[in-house]
């Protein structure tokens, strides 16, 4: 049986075990810590409906797969808004939230 070397790396502040020269016998598993779930920091950005921006969308906010933000929500230069993380979890308590409270359809897109 050949030996293997384990090194500890840091990825996004979490320790991760890495294995080099991993020639293991059948049934022999290395002990590794689970990898951290890393999301793209842009994952809460949602594209705004172009037709809605021109006041021409014939769908309701619930029917449209793109965002229909209220006037108090800032749209980025690339035509996107940021979804409210707390609203995604069902716990936003802000009276006038500056983030998009996504519809069911948009929540489904974000939770994939």
Short mmCIF file of C-alpha atoms in Angstrom, two decimals:
data_model
loop_
_atom_site.label_atom_id
_atom_site.label_comp_id
_atom_site.label_asym_id
_atom_site.label_seq_id
_atom_site.Cartn_x
_atom_site.Cartn_y
_atom_site.Cartn_z
CA UNK A 1 0.00 0.00 0.00
CA UNK A 2 1.40 3.38 -0.98
CA UNK A 3 1.31 6.33 1.35
CA UNK A 4 -0.45 9.58 0.69
CA UNK A 5 0.26 13.11 1.79
CA UNK A 6 -2.43 15.36 3.26
CA UNK A 7 -2.02 19.13 3.17
CA UNK A 8 -4.30 21.73 4.72
CA UNK A 9 -5.28 24.64 2.51
CA UNK A 10 -7.34 27.73 3.19
CA UNK A 11 -10.20 28.52 0.80
CA UNK A 12 -12.40 31.45 1.74
CA UNK A 13 -11.32 31.25 5.35
CA UNK A 14 -12.23 27.57 5.73
CA UNK A 15 -9.75 24.77 6.18
CA UNK A 16 -9.94 22.17 3.46
CA UNK A 17 -8.04 18.91 3.32
CA UNK A 18 -6.31 18.13 0.05
CA UNK A 19 -4.74 14.83 -0.92
CA UNK A 20 -1.76 14.31 -3.17
CA UNK A 21 -0.36 10.96 -4.31
CA UNK A 22 -3.66 9.37 -3.31
CA UNK A 23 -3.16 5.75 -4.26
CA UNK A 24 -5.50 4.14 -1.77
CA UNK A 25 -6.51 0.54 -1.37
CA UNK A 26 -10.10 -0.37 -2.20
CA UNK A 27 -12.34 0.47 0.74
CA UNK A 28 -9.81 2.87 2.25
CA UNK A 29 -11.08 6.44 2.36
CA UNK A 30 -9.06 9.49 3.31
CA UNK A 31 -10.39 11.64 6.15
CA UNK A 32 -11.33 14.99 4.67
CA UNK A 33 -13.29 17.95 5.92
CA UNK A 34 -16.27 18.88 3.74
CA UNK A 35 -15.68 21.63 1.22
CA UNK A 36 -17.35 24.94 2.08
CA UNK A 37 -20.28 26.01 -0.06
CA UNK A 38 -19.01 28.99 -2.01
CA UNK A 39 -21.53 31.12 -3.88
CA UNK A 40 -20.76 33.68 -6.50
CA UNK A 41 -21.14 37.07 -4.78
CA UNK A 42 -23.38 38.12 -7.66
CA UNK A 43 -25.94 35.38 -6.96
CA UNK A 44 -28.55 37.77 -5.52
CA UNK A 45 -28.60 39.95 -8.66
CA UNK A 46 -31.74 39.55 -10.73
CA UNK A 47 -32.30 40.85 -14.24
CA UNK A 48 -35.00 43.51 -14.56
CA UNK A 49 -37.68 43.00 -17.21
CA UNK A 50 -36.80 45.24 -20.17
CA UNK A 51 -40.45 45.53 -21.16
CA UNK A 52 -41.32 46.57 -17.59
CA UNK A 53 -38.64 49.29 -17.78
CA UNK A 54 -40.43 50.65 -20.87
CA UNK A 55 -43.84 50.28 -19.17
CA UNK A 56 -44.76 47.73 -21.82
CA UNK A 57 -44.75 44.36 -19.99
CA UNK A 58 -48.13 42.67 -20.28
CA UNK A 59 -47.32 40.16 -17.52
CA UNK A 60 -47.78 40.69 -13.79
CA UNK A 61 -44.73 40.55 -11.53
CA UNK A 62 -45.76 37.02 -10.51
CA UNK A 63 -46.10 35.84 -14.13
CA UNK A 64 -42.87 37.37 -15.45
CA UNK A 65 -39.57 35.56 -15.01
CA UNK A 66 -37.76 38.90 -14.72
CA UNK A 67 -37.92 41.43 -11.89
CA UNK A 68 -40.54 44.18 -11.73
CA UNK A 69 -38.95 46.38 -9.03
CA UNK A 70 -40.75 49.19 -7.24
CA UNK A 71 -39.43 52.75 -7.63
CA UNK A 72 -37.48 52.68 -4.34
CA UNK A 73 -35.26 49.81 -5.56
CA UNK A 74 -32.07 50.84 -7.33
CA UNK A 75 -31.43 49.28 -10.74
CA UNK A 76 -27.74 48.76 -11.61
CA UNK A 77 -26.20 50.01 -14.84
CA UNK A 78 -26.35 46.47 -16.23
CA UNK A 79 -30.14 46.31 -15.67
CA UNK A 80 -30.21 44.24 -12.51
CA UNK A 81 -31.50 44.59 -8.96
CA UNK A 82 -30.35 42.88 -5.78
CA UNK A 83 -32.79 40.46 -4.17
CA UNK A 84 -33.38 40.75 -0.43
CA UNK A 85 -31.65 37.82 1.27
CA UNK A 86 -33.94 38.15 4.29
CA UNK A 87 -37.04 38.04 2.05
CA UNK A 88 -35.72 34.86 0.42
CA UNK A 89 -35.66 33.31 3.88
CA UNK A 90 -39.10 34.76 4.73
CA UNK A 91 -37.85 37.05 7.46
CA UNK A 92 -37.48 40.62 6.12
CA UNK A 93 -39.02 43.06 8.59
CA UNK A 94 -37.97 46.35 6.97
CA UNK A 95 -40.86 48.74 6.25
CA UNK A 96 -39.28 50.15 3.11
CA UNK A 97 -36.72 47.59 1.96
CA UNK A 98 -34.22 48.82 -0.64
CA UNK A 99 -33.87 45.30 -2.05
CA UNK A 100 -36.20 43.33 -4.32
CA UNK A 101 -38.60 41.01 -2.55
CA UNK A 102 -38.63 38.27 -5.18
CA UNK A 103 -41.72 36.56 -6.48
CA UNK A 104 -42.04 32.78 -6.21
CA UNK A 105 -40.70 32.34 -9.76
CA UNK A 106 -37.60 34.47 -9.10
CA UNK A 107 -37.01 32.69 -5.76
CA UNK A 108 -36.93 29.41 -7.67
CA UNK A 109 -34.27 30.82 -10.02
CA UNK A 110 -32.12 32.01 -7.11
CA UNK A 111 -32.35 28.79 -5.09
CA UNK A 112 -31.08 26.54 -7.88
#
